[in-house]
Amino acid sequence: EIAGGRRLAGELRVSGAKNSALVLMAASLLTEDPLRLRNVPPLTDIQGMAEILTSLGVSVRRGSDSLEMNGSGLSHSAPPYELVNSLRASFFCIGPLLARLGIARVPLPGGCQIGTRPVVEHVKGLKALGAQVTIEHGVVSAVVPGRGHRLTGGRIHLDCPSVGATETLMMAAALADGETVIENAALEPEVVDLAGLLLAMGAKVRGAGTPTITIVGVQRLHGADYAVIPDRIEAGTFLLAAAITRSCLTVAPVITEHLGAVLTKLEEAGCKLEIDGTSVTISADQISAVDLRTQPFPGFPTDLQAPFMSLLATASGTSVVTENIFENRLQHVAELQRMGAAIRMQGNTAFVEGVSRLSGAPVQGSDLRASAAMVLAGLAADGITTVQGLEFLDRGYADFEGKLNAVGASIRRV
Ligand code: EPZ
């Protein structure tokens, strides 16, 4: 429940990146040594991944913002359906399980609100590394035939720069026999973070962050103590909280190279940014319309399309927002319209005509970033906004209302 119209002031701390921590946790399956991750965000998705690893025999111990995992007890090759079904990221286990055990049975990750979320590229790549993969009754079964069950390095060309496929194949290739080349790889910072962890574990990886990643398999990987990068999507969401309330806020830590497209768009919309190392101070009084087209990194990130649209609903002028990554990630438009936003839809494009004031209303968040977008809209709206769908919000934002209330928002979890 959000009482809108309040100005914010102060500093917002950014937690570790959810979309990095989840895949780094899966890397614990690649070694028998202890793996320690620091700066891990306290999110329900992280808890879910810990349960999946535990179900496979990995011990997981949680510190205040760290995780200690030990994969020496790995005894199963099939996480249970009910756990996987609730957490798509559990599919990250298939690559490491194949690399370590030569066998994996992982339920097909369901689609979700934003799209069908296929894993075609992941499966094609695992086959290129020598795995036999079948999909029956919603379960992906993979096995490495022959002696020693070791995958064999090979050349993979991804039809689309899939983040999950790139990460899955990097982990599978790390223990394969020989060299693997992944072409048209995703460039996201989370891919580079995974490469950093694999290198710390003794893997031979080069080219992460470029379209061609080369991995030379090794016999075994050792443990590591590694810090997760800050969450660029949480950081972007906080910057938008300042912009939509026309406030001055400091957001830290931010690795600005991870948010280039977003920082540029915020300035184009009229925000002032002061960057001091990993600290960004944003101030905004007049916000004008800008056009957005979501793209793979380094283009504008699809995960900030909904939060940014909330801002554009209050800008002066008409913005054109095009969602190019997911086929169904504009469901927040209907909810913003309930708050008085003037938005016209045409396929995957929204024409957002800014209004001077949104009005508080009961609204529904449809995925974790749309839920965050509705909270942002509530911060700027007249009166009370109630947002349903907090189970989505809690997947991607640790203590979202606590952090915003600490800088002057009035949000109550009912
Ligand atoms: C990751 O999902 C993120 N999740 C998503 O964040 C993010 O939106 C997405 O990357 C894009 O940046 C995690 O890292 C856990 P993709 P992923 O495979 O790996 C199509 C959030 O809000 N595609 O790069 O599933 C696919 O349909 C979440 O934190 C194929 O067509 O994304 C989609 O349209 C949401 N065939 C596009 O590529 C394939 O085989 C991007 O998917 C695989 C993907």
XYZ file of C-alpha atoms and ligand atoms in Angstrom:
458
model
C 0.000 0.000 0.000
C 1.712 3.210 -1.193
C 0.822 6.796 -0.268
C 2.062 8.733 -3.303
C 3.298 12.241 -3.909
C 6.199 12.253 -1.435
C 9.680 13.473 -2.255
C 12.562 11.111 -1.521
C 16.029 11.994 -0.237
C 19.106 10.055 0.867
C 21.026 7.007 -0.327
C 19.816 3.625 -1.602
C 22.124 0.603 -1.255
C 22.169 -1.865 -4.157
C 22.317 -5.601 -3.316
C 24.163 -8.327 -5.224
C 22.778 -9.279 -8.645
C 20.027 -11.919 -8.589
C 20.685 -12.935 -12.219
C 24.335 -13.505 -11.440
C 24.035 -15.148 -8.008
C 21.597 -17.802 -9.306
C 23.955 -19.064 -12.018
C 27.045 -18.761 -9.787
C 25.261 -20.991 -7.264
C 24.821 -23.637 -9.982
C 28.583 -23.544 -10.581
C 29.025 -25.101 -7.117
C 28.019 -28.377 -8.820
C 31.224 -28.248 -10.896
C 33.625 -28.872 -8.013
C 34.073 -31.077 -4.955
C 35.661 -28.166 -3.095
C 33.858 -25.549 -1.001
C 32.607 -22.559 -2.986
C 31.935 -19.311 -1.119
C 29.871 -16.539 -2.721
C 29.704 -13.074 -1.150
C 27.282 -10.206 -1.730
C 24.432 -12.688 -2.322
C 21.003 -10.952 -2.172
C 18.458 -12.377 0.356
C 15.751 -13.216 -2.234
C 13.156 -15.971 -2.472
C 14.713 -17.109 -5.784
C 18.068 -17.554 -4.032
C 16.381 -19.607 -1.310
C 14.703 -21.694 -4.019
C 18.018 -22.373 -5.735
C 19.590 -23.347 -2.400
C 16.799 -25.924 -1.899
C 17.396 -27.356 -5.371
C 21.147 -27.699 -4.758
C 20.465 -29.293 -1.384
C 18.101 -31.797 -3.048
C 21.055 -32.828 -5.269
C 23.363 -33.425 -2.302
C 25.179 -30.094 -2.203
C 25.516 -28.619 1.284
C 24.492 -24.961 1.436
C 25.138 -22.711 4.427
C 23.868 -19.150 4.474
C 25.826 -16.287 6.084
C 24.483 -12.733 6.429
C 25.128 -11.951 2.760
C 27.195 -14.969 1.746
C 26.637 -18.603 0.804
C 28.994 -21.516 1.524
C 28.341 -24.425 -0.814
C 30.076 -27.791 -0.972
C 29.422 -30.021 -3.970
C 31.455 -32.987 -2.714
C 28.244 -34.700 -1.602
C 26.643 -34.458 -5.041
C 24.627 -37.658 -5.298
C 21.603 -36.981 -7.498
C 21.267 -35.936 -11.102
C 17.604 -34.951 -11.034
C 16.223 -32.053 -8.991
C 12.625 -32.758 -7.949
C 9.858 -31.435 -10.204
C 8.012 -29.399 -7.597
C 11.159 -27.402 -6.814
C 12.121 -26.830 -10.454
C 8.645 -25.877 -11.522
C 8.642 -22.854 -9.226
C 12.080 -21.652 -10.250
C 13.120 -21.403 -13.905
C 16.723 -20.709 -12.904
C 16.991 -24.324 -11.707
C 17.560 -25.209 -15.358
C 21.067 -23.812 -14.807
C 21.837 -27.163 -13.119
C 21.726 -29.192 -16.349
C 25.111 -28.055 -17.703
C 27.108 -28.606 -14.495
C 25.360 -31.930 -13.746
C 26.257 -33.221 -17.219
C 29.833 -31.975 -16.878
C 30.302 -33.512 -13.422
C 28.167 -36.725 -13.565
C 27.657 -37.291 -17.282
C 23.911 -37.467 -16.678
C 21.129 -35.008 -15.838
C 17.349 -35.086 -15.718
C 15.890 -31.637 -15.264
C 12.232 -30.728 -15.801
C 11.650 -28.345 -18.692
C 11.412 -24.898 -17.101
C 7.832 -23.709 -17.465
C 7.021 -20.586 -19.403
C 6.026 -17.617 -17.296
C 3.991 -14.443 -17.565
C 6.406 -12.791 -19.976
C 6.846 -15.524 -22.530
C 7.364 -19.171 -23.444
C 11.014 -19.047 -22.357
C 12.302 -21.838 -24.693
C 15.577 -23.681 -24.005
C 16.213 -24.738 -27.612
C 19.656 -23.113 -27.716
C 20.692 -24.733 -24.444
C 19.746 -28.209 -25.752
C 21.327 -27.689 -29.187
C 24.574 -26.610 -27.519
C 24.679 -29.577 -25.114
C 24.211 -31.915 -28.102
C 27.114 -30.167 -29.853
C 29.225 -31.068 -26.809
C 28.368 -34.761 -27.218
C 25.352 -35.149 -24.946
C 22.349 -37.236 -25.999
C 19.297 -35.179 -25.034
C 15.636 -36.165 -25.128
C 12.613 -34.232 -23.939
C 9.686 -36.367 -22.782
C 6.760 -35.599 -20.509
C 8.221 -32.171 -19.738
C 11.570 -33.528 -18.575
C 14.898 -32.902 -20.302
C 17.026 -36.060 -20.005
C 20.666 -35.753 -21.007
C 23.416 -38.325 -20.917
C 27.024 -38.434 -22.121
C 27.521 -41.808 -23.828
C 30.750 -43.804 -23.747
C 33.732 -44.066 -21.471
C 34.148 -41.704 -18.598
C 31.018 -39.801 -19.530
C 33.004 -36.698 -20.396
C 31.594 -34.071 -22.718
C 33.691 -33.222 -25.782
C 34.466 -29.616 -26.672
C 32.962 -28.342 -29.911
C 31.879 -25.276 -31.896
C 28.459 -23.851 -31.005
C 26.660 -21.031 -32.832
C 23.684 -19.631 -30.925
C 20.719 -18.539 -33.106
C 20.044 -15.798 -30.543
C 22.365 -14.375 -27.864
C 20.548 -16.212 -25.059
C 21.901 -15.348 -21.600
C 20.873 -18.667 -20.041
C 22.136 -20.744 -22.949
C 25.507 -18.968 -22.936
C 25.899 -19.556 -19.177
C 24.728 -23.186 -19.341
C 27.195 -23.993 -22.124
C 30.120 -22.188 -20.444
C 29.649 -24.372 -17.357
C 29.261 -27.574 -19.400
C 32.356 -26.777 -21.490
C 34.533 -25.980 -18.448
C 35.044 -29.731 -17.737
C 34.707 -31.035 -21.301
C 37.516 -32.707 -23.250
C 39.116 -30.135 -25.511
C 38.142 -26.681 -26.732
C 34.662 -25.186 -27.034
C 33.858 -22.037 -28.995
C 30.499 -20.331 -28.352
C 29.600 -17.907 -31.163
C 26.878 -15.237 -30.897
C 27.225 -15.504 -27.110
C 25.290 -13.146 -24.834
C 27.300 -10.082 -23.706
C 25.453 -9.411 -20.414
C 27.528 -8.498 -17.299
C 26.175 -11.606 -15.574
C 27.870 -13.743 -18.265
C 31.148 -11.930 -17.555
C 30.620 -12.469 -13.816
C 30.219 -16.234 -14.389
C 33.443 -16.250 -16.430
C 35.151 -14.497 -13.512
C 34.027 -17.203 -11.109
C 34.994 -20.042 -13.473
C 38.470 -18.511 -13.907
C 38.774 -18.257 -10.098
C 37.909 -21.988 -9.995
C 40.704 -22.819 -12.449
C 38.735 -22.922 -15.695
C 40.234 -21.719 -18.971
C 37.748 -19.147 -20.342
C 38.389 -16.179 -22.600
C 36.246 -13.738 -24.562
C 33.370 -13.376 -22.071
C 31.643 -10.081 -22.819
C 32.345 -10.500 -26.531
C 30.269 -12.480 -29.068
C 32.826 -15.328 -29.111
C 33.732 -17.185 -25.922
C 36.443 -19.876 -25.975
C 36.704 -22.460 -23.201
C 39.424 -25.121 -22.950
C 38.168 -27.932 -20.685
C 40.177 -28.974 -17.620
C 40.162 -32.198 -15.598
C 38.717 -30.655 -12.466
C 37.824 -27.287 -10.931
C 38.711 -26.175 -7.405
C 36.763 -24.032 -4.979
C 36.792 -20.237 -4.821
C 35.730 -17.277 -2.699
C 33.954 -14.844 -5.031
C 31.853 -11.671 -4.748
C 28.737 -11.255 -6.909
C 28.460 -8.017 -8.949
C 25.889 -5.403 -7.847
C 22.403 -5.779 -9.317
C 22.209 -3.391 -12.294
C 18.437 -3.886 -12.585
C 17.790 -3.044 -8.918
C 20.093 -0.022 -9.354
C 18.156 1.115 -12.436
C 14.879 0.661 -10.567
C 16.130 2.894 -7.729
C 17.313 5.571 -10.183
C 13.816 5.519 -11.683
C 12.282 5.895 -8.178
C 14.212 9.188 -7.888
C 13.216 10.328 -11.379
C 9.494 9.537 -11.022
C 9.248 11.399 -7.685
C 11.378 14.256 -9.068
C 13.766 13.688 -6.127
C 17.524 13.770 -5.614
C 18.867 10.371 -4.510
C 22.238 8.624 -4.368
C 22.302 4.993 -5.542
C 25.348 2.812 -4.792
C 27.141 0.643 -5.675
C 26.580 0.952 -9.425
C 29.006 -0.332 -12.069
C 28.137 2.349 -14.650
C 29.367 0.237 -17.603
C 26.560 -2.208 -16.716
C 23.908 0.502 -17.095
C 25.197 2.621 -20.004
C 21.990 2.512 -22.057
C 19.830 3.286 -19.009
C 21.970 6.195 -17.755
C 21.944 7.685 -21.277
C 18.125 7.379 -21.488
C 17.694 8.972 -18.032
C 19.816 11.953 -19.124
C 17.931 12.153 -22.426
C 14.710 12.337 -20.370
C 16.094 15.307 -18.441
C 17.694 13.742 -15.334
C 20.991 15.083 -13.989
C 23.502 12.402 -13.035
C 26.644 12.857 -10.948
C 28.908 9.809 -11.045
C 31.566 9.379 -8.384
C 33.187 5.955 -8.744
C 30.412 3.426 -8.080
C 28.057 6.021 -6.621
C 25.432 7.729 -8.822
C 23.534 10.792 -7.615
C 20.436 11.512 -9.694
C 18.201 14.581 -9.632
C 15.171 15.322 -11.775
C 12.671 18.127 -11.965
C 11.424 18.199 -15.575
C 11.014 14.785 -17.310
C 10.414 14.712 -21.067
C 9.398 11.861 -23.350
C 12.046 9.503 -24.808
C 11.791 6.453 -27.088
C 12.874 3.013 -25.793
C 13.659 -0.158 -27.732
C 14.729 -3.154 -25.616
C 17.773 -5.017 -26.966
C 20.324 -7.581 -25.780
C 23.207 -6.005 -23.787
C 24.585 -3.369 -24.253
C 21.195 -2.186 -25.570
C 18.383 -1.050 -23.269
C 17.588 -3.978 -20.899
C 14.146 -5.594 -21.141
C 14.120 -5.901 -17.324
C 13.899 -2.110 -16.965
C 11.300 -1.542 -19.703
C 8.310 -1.686 -17.313
C 9.876 0.479 -14.575
C 10.969 3.031 -17.178
C 7.454 3.090 -18.682
C 6.070 4.173 -15.306
C 8.378 7.187 -15.500
C 7.350 7.938 -19.094
C 3.680 7.862 -18.054
C 4.448 11.056 -16.081
C 6.742 12.703 -18.665
C 5.776 15.642 -20.884
C 5.270 14.424 -24.449
C 4.656 11.050 -26.058
C 7.211 8.198 -25.787
C 7.389 5.141 -28.035
C 8.325 1.976 -26.082
C 9.080 -1.214 -28.041
C 9.641 -4.570 -26.303
C 11.799 -6.693 -28.619
C 13.054 -9.414 -26.263
C 9.995 -11.108 -24.737
C 6.727 -11.752 -26.513
C 4.435 -10.824 -23.627
C 6.084 -8.220 -21.446
C 3.655 -5.314 -21.763
C 1.007 -6.455 -19.257
C 1.806 -3.511 -16.977
C 0.273 -1.173 -19.609
C -3.294 -2.107 -18.551
C -2.381 -1.540 -14.897
C -0.824 1.863 -15.615
C -3.973 2.798 -17.559
C -6.009 2.064 -14.415
C -3.903 4.769 -12.744
C -4.777 7.276 -15.458
C -1.847 6.712 -17.791
C -2.611 7.498 -21.458
C -1.071 4.581 -23.371
C -2.003 3.171 -26.788
C -0.814 -0.294 -27.801
C 0.146 -1.545 -31.223
C 1.675 -5.046 -31.210
C 4.880 -4.934 -29.162
C 4.898 -1.140 -29.106
C 3.301 1.203 -26.553
C 2.706 4.890 -27.281
C 2.885 6.555 -23.859
C 1.453 10.062 -23.685
C 2.626 11.551 -20.398
C 0.014 12.887 -17.978
C 0.598 15.495 -15.285
C -0.542 13.226 -12.469
C -1.243 9.503 -12.067
C -4.006 8.630 -9.611
C -3.626 5.909 -6.993
C -5.595 2.708 -7.627
C -5.573 -1.025 -6.822
C -3.233 -2.647 -9.414
C -1.678 -6.050 -10.100
C 1.983 -6.844 -10.802
C 2.327 -9.584 -13.455
C 6.065 -10.339 -13.220
C 8.815 -9.175 -10.914
C 9.746 -6.104 -12.944
C 6.113 -5.134 -13.640
C 5.414 -5.321 -9.889
C 8.338 -2.957 -9.272
C 6.996 -0.666 -12.010
C 3.622 -0.467 -10.246
C 5.299 0.465 -6.941
C 7.198 3.242 -8.748
C 3.953 4.513 -10.293
C 2.385 4.450 -6.812
C 5.218 6.610 -5.459
C 4.259 9.353 -7.914
C 0.465 8.946 -7.924
C -2.100 11.015 -6.070
C -3.547 9.102 -3.128
C -3.185 5.423 -2.260
C -2.044 2.681 -4.650
C -2.308 -0.960 -3.607
C -0.096 -3.384 -5.544
C -0.941 -7.113 -5.611
C 1.665 -9.639 -6.783
C 4.310 -9.122 -4.110
C 5.395 -12.756 -4.497
C 6.839 -11.614 -7.824
C 8.448 -8.513 -6.280
C 10.168 -10.504 -3.525
C 11.805 -12.734 -6.147
C 13.899 -9.878 -7.451
C 14.073 -7.125 -4.835
C 15.329 -7.567 -1.270
C 13.323 -5.453 1.196
C 12.097 -3.137 -1.586
C 9.680 -1.181 0.599
C 12.151 -1.012 3.507
C 14.817 0.545 1.330
C 12.371 3.054 -0.205
C 10.774 3.969 3.153
C 14.265 4.704 4.499
C 14.546 7.532 1.925
C 11.088 8.979 2.606
C 8.530 6.787 0.829
C 5.340 5.724 2.622
C 4.822 2.054 1.772
C 3.056 -0.510 3.959
C 3.098 -4.269 3.340
C -0.443 -5.335 4.223
C 17.816 -13.939 -18.443
O 16.754 -14.816 -18.807
C 17.351 -13.253 -17.165
N 17.123 -14.251 -16.109
C 16.067 -12.458 -17.431
O 15.737 -11.748 -16.241
C 16.349 -11.441 -18.539
O 15.167 -10.747 -18.838
C 16.847 -12.186 -19.789
O 18.034 -12.936 -19.451
C 17.200 -11.236 -20.934
O 18.175 -10.335 -20.524
C 18.185 -14.795 -15.472
O 19.337 -14.479 -15.760
C 17.865 -15.788 -14.391
P 17.380 -15.336 -22.744
P 16.994 -15.920 -19.981
O 17.610 -16.813 -22.886
O 18.363 -16.480 -19.895
C 14.645 -16.113 -26.522
C 14.338 -10.902 -14.587
O 13.379 -10.112 -14.655
N 15.239 -17.463 -26.554
O 18.494 -14.393 -23.063
O 15.833 -16.863 -19.943
C 13.702 -15.978 -25.328
O 12.413 -16.481 -25.682
C 14.467 -12.006 -15.611
O 15.263 -10.842 -13.732
C 14.959 -18.276 -27.647
O 14.235 -17.856 -28.560
O 16.872 -14.988 -21.270
C 13.665 -14.507 -25.102
O 12.714 -13.947 -25.985
C 13.294 -12.042 -16.560
N 15.475 -19.527 -27.690
C 15.069 -14.033 -25.524
O 15.642 -15.110 -26.288
C 16.263 -20.031 -26.678
O 16.707 -21.185 -26.767
C 15.988 -13.776 -24.336
O 16.073 -14.971 -23.608
C 16.534 -19.193 -25.551
C 16.012 -17.916 -25.517
